[in-house]
């Protein structure tokens, strides 16, 4: 998998301009625009697409996504404030554990469309906040549910004891409590049980289990239901990028699901699957060395800037962009054939981005370009560790004009 020419060219231009080795994030906004349009086009009419901002809150990405998504899902007061400042009118949903009273008040003040309530006590706090403000809050109950056929993925937020959501067994009691509290308007149920789902069939079966559960609550407890939020969790195949989640097959199965709940609007709040593909992390090689039989490539930056491979425990795929000429008076380290382990500049053996990966040729000064770096990458990294300089941020715009690069020193032309 090679990056588009404009991404490779921008990375090479950045290195050519710099007298120091570079690290950078490059975002292909045109690719994001096409991808988001494709996601939206596949969904049947009963389905709405929200973007889970915590995957990557970069304002340029949100701007590119805004025309394609129904709205944004935020998980903190900080995300809420950022999204509201940038998009005063977009529908926003607010979820996540540990919302403070101030965050709940901010949600009501800024016209949040729906608040996803994570616990019975949060429900009571929100009712009090709404009552005090003289407002009615629209809510979904986030529910944790044991699903017999819960697919196995590397990250599960439910289906077993977790801090997320309300125990399904408590839902009937919440429903009767809500009948006494007109300051809260229950719109339906929210589930988000797992992430990293790569199997479209398994995801459809999970959504079918959600539908069966809410039909039961409708029939037995009169659950009001106009919204069913089935969360995010569609995965990105870092280990085998040629075999991605089959979006077309997933969408083909949705009309049959929608038919089980007539009149209900379904919501997806996807993060990783929306933005991972538009981002690239580039590192320039500083040193090539052999130690105790293994070849190590030490490059500018590291897991403090791109924590994704360390967080997920995979070898991240990358391509080598040869950089010529070699401007230095000393010899150029190089490696030909055989596997290399790619590490960053941190003084810890955990700073590994790819382990024992075969490369044909790699030299000091060459660039390594890691794809699938647009989600849970820069924003989940421990950026200050060791006080290395921040990576450059390059946003390749929708139109084919000069890109803008934001370096540590401000705005520069790429
Ligand atoms: C993080 C999160 C998402 C997005 O998950 P992805 O795996 O990035 O799609 C959606 N909903 C909730 C409640 C989340 O916490």
XYZ file of C-alpha atoms and ligand atoms in Angstrom:
429
model
C 0.000 0.000 0.000
C 1.626 3.225 -1.149
C 0.537 6.643 -0.021
C -0.930 8.969 -2.681
C 1.691 10.948 -4.620
C 0.694 14.262 -3.036
C 1.277 12.859 0.467
C 4.682 11.452 -0.470
C 5.613 14.703 -2.215
C 4.602 16.786 0.806
C 6.659 14.606 3.160
C 9.706 14.829 0.884
C 9.291 18.601 0.540
C 9.201 18.964 4.304
C 12.443 16.991 4.671
C 14.106 18.956 1.845
C 13.318 22.254 3.566
C 14.640 21.217 6.960
C 18.263 21.146 8.077
C 17.265 18.834 10.959
C 15.644 15.376 10.656
C 11.846 15.800 10.561
C 8.791 14.097 11.965
C 5.337 15.093 10.786
C 1.680 14.266 10.560
C 0.241 14.642 7.079
C -3.504 14.657 6.522
C -5.016 14.030 3.105
C -8.240 16.034 3.426
C -9.343 15.179 -0.131
C -9.153 11.475 0.747
C -11.112 12.128 3.950
C -13.757 14.002 1.952
C -14.157 11.074 -0.488
C -14.155 8.465 2.263
C -16.800 10.273 4.331
C -18.971 10.807 1.248
C -18.710 7.071 0.513
C -19.665 6.117 4.076
C -22.694 8.358 3.973
C -23.758 7.183 0.508
C -23.845 3.555 1.638
C -26.201 4.102 4.579
C -29.942 3.507 4.107
C -32.286 6.423 4.977
C -33.056 5.270 8.543
C -29.365 5.555 9.491
C -27.501 8.672 10.631
C -23.727 9.002 10.779
C -22.106 10.885 13.662
C -18.353 11.337 14.033
C -16.847 10.483 17.440
C -14.571 13.494 17.911
C -12.222 11.803 20.380
C -10.739 9.755 17.513
C -9.194 12.982 16.191
C -10.457 16.481 17.007
C -8.274 18.429 14.510
C -10.428 21.364 13.326
C -9.441 20.818 9.658
C -10.721 17.241 9.858
C -13.976 18.298 11.512
C -14.429 20.986 8.833
C -13.943 18.398 6.084
C -16.368 15.974 7.742
C -19.111 18.470 8.568
C -20.895 18.346 5.161
C -21.015 14.528 5.290
C -22.065 13.731 8.840
C -25.333 14.309 10.633
C -23.423 15.628 13.633
C -20.624 15.137 16.144
C -20.393 12.972 19.236
C -18.332 14.510 22.055
C -17.128 12.851 25.235
C -16.011 15.777 27.412
C -16.767 19.406 28.147
C -13.557 20.293 26.281
C -14.655 18.536 23.108
C -18.111 20.036 23.482
C -16.703 23.573 23.754
C -14.389 23.052 20.773
C -17.125 21.657 18.532
C -19.615 24.346 19.541
C -17.085 27.114 18.857
C -16.428 25.710 15.395
C -19.998 24.597 14.554
C -22.662 26.604 16.396
C -25.491 24.828 14.528
C -24.445 21.174 14.076
C -26.291 18.485 16.061
C -24.068 17.372 18.948
C -24.473 14.366 21.205
C -22.655 14.167 24.521
C -21.618 10.835 26.026
C -18.882 9.349 28.136
C -18.342 8.470 31.790
C -17.790 10.898 34.649
C -19.618 13.951 33.348
C -19.436 16.710 35.946
C -22.349 18.949 36.917
C -20.596 21.810 35.079
C -20.293 19.688 31.928
C -23.959 18.684 32.102
C -24.918 22.360 32.508
C -22.670 23.291 29.562
C -24.386 20.605 27.470
C -27.801 22.112 28.211
C -26.561 25.661 27.721
C -25.028 24.920 24.304
C -28.041 23.132 22.850
C -26.760 19.553 22.893
C -29.236 17.455 20.961
C -29.055 14.339 23.115
C -27.120 13.438 26.262
C -26.114 9.789 26.692
C -26.533 8.966 30.361
C -24.026 6.527 31.822
C -25.504 5.680 35.223
C -28.564 6.004 37.416
C -26.882 8.670 39.554
C -25.913 10.649 36.459
C -29.570 10.488 35.438
C -30.542 12.035 38.771
C -27.853 14.731 38.528
C -28.940 15.607 34.996
C -32.587 15.809 36.098
C -31.583 18.192 38.888
C -29.459 20.281 36.473
C -32.285 20.490 33.926
C -34.848 21.352 36.617
C -32.628 24.081 38.059
C -32.148 25.578 34.622
C -35.831 25.233 33.714
C -34.971 23.081 30.691
C -35.958 19.710 29.323
C -33.011 17.442 28.467
C -33.235 14.821 25.716
C -31.509 11.627 26.810
C -30.573 8.150 25.705
C -29.693 5.560 28.316
C -26.324 3.985 27.618
C -26.754 0.328 28.427
C -24.280 -2.442 29.127
C -25.658 -5.760 28.089
C -24.513 -9.354 28.113
C -24.730 -10.532 24.519
C -24.312 -14.269 24.094
C -22.708 -13.879 20.700
C -20.542 -10.830 21.539
C -17.751 -10.886 18.946
C -14.203 -11.060 20.284
C -12.269 -7.862 19.574
C -9.185 -6.413 21.282
C -11.199 -3.693 23.080
C -14.557 -4.301 24.746
C -16.490 -1.653 26.628
C -19.370 -3.922 27.533
C -20.783 -7.424 27.594
C -18.883 -7.855 30.873
C -18.462 -5.680 33.957
C -17.077 -2.262 32.865
C -17.513 1.340 34.068
C -19.573 2.142 30.964
C -23.332 2.368 30.803
C -26.232 1.183 32.910
C -26.685 -2.513 33.682
C -29.446 -3.804 31.383
C -31.194 -5.258 34.441
C -31.626 -1.697 35.818
C -33.368 -0.372 32.712
C -36.965 -1.154 33.788
C -36.391 0.718 37.089
C -34.918 3.691 35.191
C -37.968 3.725 32.905
C -40.414 3.971 35.789
C -38.255 6.643 37.474
C -38.207 8.625 34.221
C -42.008 8.609 34.077
C -41.952 10.799 37.208
C -39.362 13.204 35.756
C -40.710 15.283 32.870
C -37.510 17.410 32.879
C -35.853 14.451 31.130
C -37.195 13.296 27.780
C -36.134 9.728 27.032
C -35.605 9.237 23.297
C -34.183 5.694 23.279
C -31.133 3.574 23.999
C -27.407 3.805 23.321
C -25.028 0.854 23.046
C -21.267 0.923 22.484
C -19.919 -2.439 23.568
C -16.718 -2.811 21.573
C -14.148 -1.337 19.205
C -11.839 -2.785 16.521
C -14.599 -4.734 14.827
C -13.280 -5.968 11.479
C -16.047 -8.447 10.621
C -19.122 -6.874 8.962
C -21.263 -9.984 9.534
C -20.415 -10.100 13.234
C -21.210 -6.395 13.587
C -24.608 -6.874 11.935
C -25.356 -9.733 14.351
C -24.433 -7.488 17.292
C -26.793 -4.760 16.027
C -29.526 -7.383 15.615
C -29.020 -8.364 19.269
C -29.433 -4.690 20.267
C -32.649 -4.482 18.235
C -34.047 -7.624 19.873
C -33.267 -6.226 23.331
C -34.954 -2.869 22.749
C -38.009 -4.575 21.201
C -38.313 -6.531 24.429
C -38.220 -3.328 26.516
C -40.751 -1.691 24.210
C -43.153 -4.597 24.595
C -42.718 -5.226 28.338
C -41.929 -1.805 29.788
C -43.249 0.687 27.226
C -39.769 2.001 26.361
C -40.225 5.155 24.260
C -37.959 4.793 21.266
C -37.345 7.132 18.397
C -33.524 6.908 18.467
C -31.321 3.832 18.701
C -27.633 4.693 18.879
C -25.535 1.599 18.168
C -22.200 3.249 18.917
C -18.949 3.139 16.995
C -16.332 0.442 16.996
C -15.772 -0.373 13.345
C -12.115 -1.280 13.150
C -9.114 -0.552 10.979
C -6.988 -3.497 9.931
C -3.491 -2.322 10.860
C -2.042 -5.821 10.609
C -3.448 -6.546 7.168
C -4.530 -3.271 5.503
C -5.481 -5.101 2.303
C -8.381 -6.714 4.163
C -10.399 -3.812 5.600
C -13.870 -3.898 7.166
C -16.376 -4.545 4.362
C -18.516 -1.386 4.511
C -20.601 -2.369 1.453
C -21.524 -5.747 2.982
C -22.337 -4.035 6.281
C -24.612 -1.486 4.588
C -26.312 -4.231 2.562
C -27.435 -5.832 5.834
C -28.866 -2.652 7.380
C -32.304 -2.422 5.687
C -33.307 -5.793 7.170
C -32.328 -4.481 10.619
C -34.225 -1.225 10.150
C -37.345 -3.219 9.215
C -37.347 -4.737 12.722
C -37.885 -1.316 14.318
C -40.202 0.703 12.088
C -40.083 4.469 12.625
C -36.844 4.362 14.615
C -33.832 6.438 13.572
C -30.599 4.482 13.928
C -27.358 6.262 14.718
C -23.767 5.226 14.187
C -21.083 7.241 15.995
C -17.895 6.136 14.306
C -14.426 7.387 15.135
C -11.447 5.318 14.026
C -13.011 4.043 10.807
C -13.766 7.594 9.649
C -10.405 9.325 10.109
C -7.654 6.682 10.456
C -7.142 6.378 6.711
C -6.551 10.064 5.939
C -3.559 10.456 8.273
C 0.132 9.620 7.844
C 2.990 9.851 10.309
C 6.411 10.522 8.796
C 9.744 9.989 10.560
C 13.182 10.679 9.139
C 15.853 8.099 9.879
C 18.681 9.333 12.152
C 20.638 6.143 12.789
C 20.872 2.598 11.450
C 22.627 0.142 13.754
C 23.093 -3.535 14.420
C 23.024 -4.829 17.992
C 23.219 -8.466 19.111
C 22.091 -9.692 15.709
C 19.148 -7.319 15.142
C 19.046 -4.199 12.948
C 17.507 -1.101 14.518
C 16.386 1.966 12.633
C 16.258 4.983 14.945
C 14.088 7.756 13.557
C 12.995 11.284 14.501
C 9.951 11.222 16.779
C 8.580 8.003 18.238
C 5.679 6.583 20.193
C 5.353 9.855 22.177
C 4.040 11.294 18.903
C 2.511 8.173 17.380
C 1.422 5.863 20.167
C -0.972 3.803 18.030
C 1.304 0.770 17.418
C 2.394 0.652 21.074
C -1.185 1.104 22.271
C -2.523 -1.639 19.997
C 0.501 -3.928 20.230
C 1.046 -4.246 16.505
C 3.875 -3.639 14.052
C 2.625 -0.637 12.135
C 2.919 -0.897 8.333
C 5.159 1.711 6.673
C 6.811 2.538 3.366
C 10.294 3.940 2.799
C 10.661 7.200 0.874
C 14.279 7.466 -0.308
C 15.715 10.938 0.313
C 18.569 12.133 -1.924
C 21.103 13.623 -1.958
C 23.129 13.121 1.272
C 24.345 16.602 2.276
C 26.591 15.556 5.187
C 30.391 15.176 5.242
C 30.231 11.873 7.168
C 29.243 8.362 6.061
C 25.586 7.498 5.589
C 24.344 4.554 7.659
C 22.401 2.034 5.621
C 20.819 -1.394 5.612
C 19.961 -3.699 2.711
C 17.661 -6.724 2.750
C 16.491 -8.507 5.875
C 14.317 -7.314 8.744
C 14.606 -4.064 10.695
C 13.025 -2.879 13.924
C 11.871 0.747 13.786
C 12.211 2.751 16.993
C 11.956 6.404 17.995
C 14.110 8.698 20.129
C 12.798 7.709 23.558
C 15.014 6.077 26.182
C 12.670 3.151 26.672
C 12.547 -0.271 24.991
C 8.792 0.281 24.542
C 9.411 2.930 21.888
C 8.911 0.491 19.003
C 6.758 1.267 15.949
C 7.463 -1.829 13.853
C 9.338 -4.985 14.780
C 11.513 -7.120 12.452
C 9.964 -5.963 9.204
C 11.766 -6.848 5.944
C 12.892 -3.849 3.870
C 14.867 -3.861 0.625
C 16.954 -0.763 1.419
C 16.933 1.870 4.084
C 19.433 4.644 4.841
C 19.946 7.427 7.348
C 18.081 10.454 6.014
C 15.334 8.397 4.336
C 11.737 8.947 5.374
C 9.453 6.314 6.871
C 5.793 6.924 6.105
C 3.217 5.202 8.335
C -0.342 5.110 6.909
C -3.565 4.687 8.962
C -2.371 7.358 11.396
C -5.397 9.670 11.330
C -7.196 8.372 14.440
C -6.089 7.745 18.041
C -2.562 8.728 17.045
C -1.178 12.197 17.901
C -4.008 12.924 20.360
C -3.477 9.752 22.433
C 0.308 10.163 22.596
C 2.362 11.228 25.647
C 3.629 14.214 23.711
C 5.821 15.907 26.352
C 7.892 12.874 27.309
C 11.605 13.783 26.813
C 10.810 17.270 25.455
C 11.552 16.518 21.831
C 10.179 19.034 19.299
C 6.585 18.542 18.181
C 5.948 17.021 14.749
C 5.028 19.305 11.871
C 1.317 19.236 11.000
C 0.548 19.261 7.277
C -2.996 19.470 5.965
C -3.289 18.707 2.259
C -6.388 20.644 1.268
C -9.410 19.552 -0.759
C -8.466 21.651 -3.767
C -5.142 21.049 -5.467
C -3.461 24.177 -4.224
C -0.491 24.864 -1.997
C -0.833 22.985 1.269
C -0.434 24.701 4.582
C 1.941 23.264 7.115
C 1.870 24.184 10.765
C 5.306 23.604 12.211
C 6.373 23.965 15.823
C 7.254 27.560 14.954
C 3.887 28.434 13.413
C 2.477 28.456 9.929
C 4.797 27.710 7.025
C 4.148 26.974 3.361
C 4.646 23.307 2.355
C -14.796 6.018 21.490
C -16.250 5.896 21.309
C -16.788 5.809 20.014
C -15.935 5.700 18.784
O -15.311 4.457 18.780
P -14.475 3.997 17.476
O -13.952 2.649 17.863
O -13.418 4.999 17.268
O -15.444 3.945 16.338
C -18.167 5.794 19.904
N -18.975 5.844 20.989
C -18.479 5.903 22.250
C -19.411 5.950 23.393
C -17.106 5.915 22.451
O -16.633 5.956 23.699
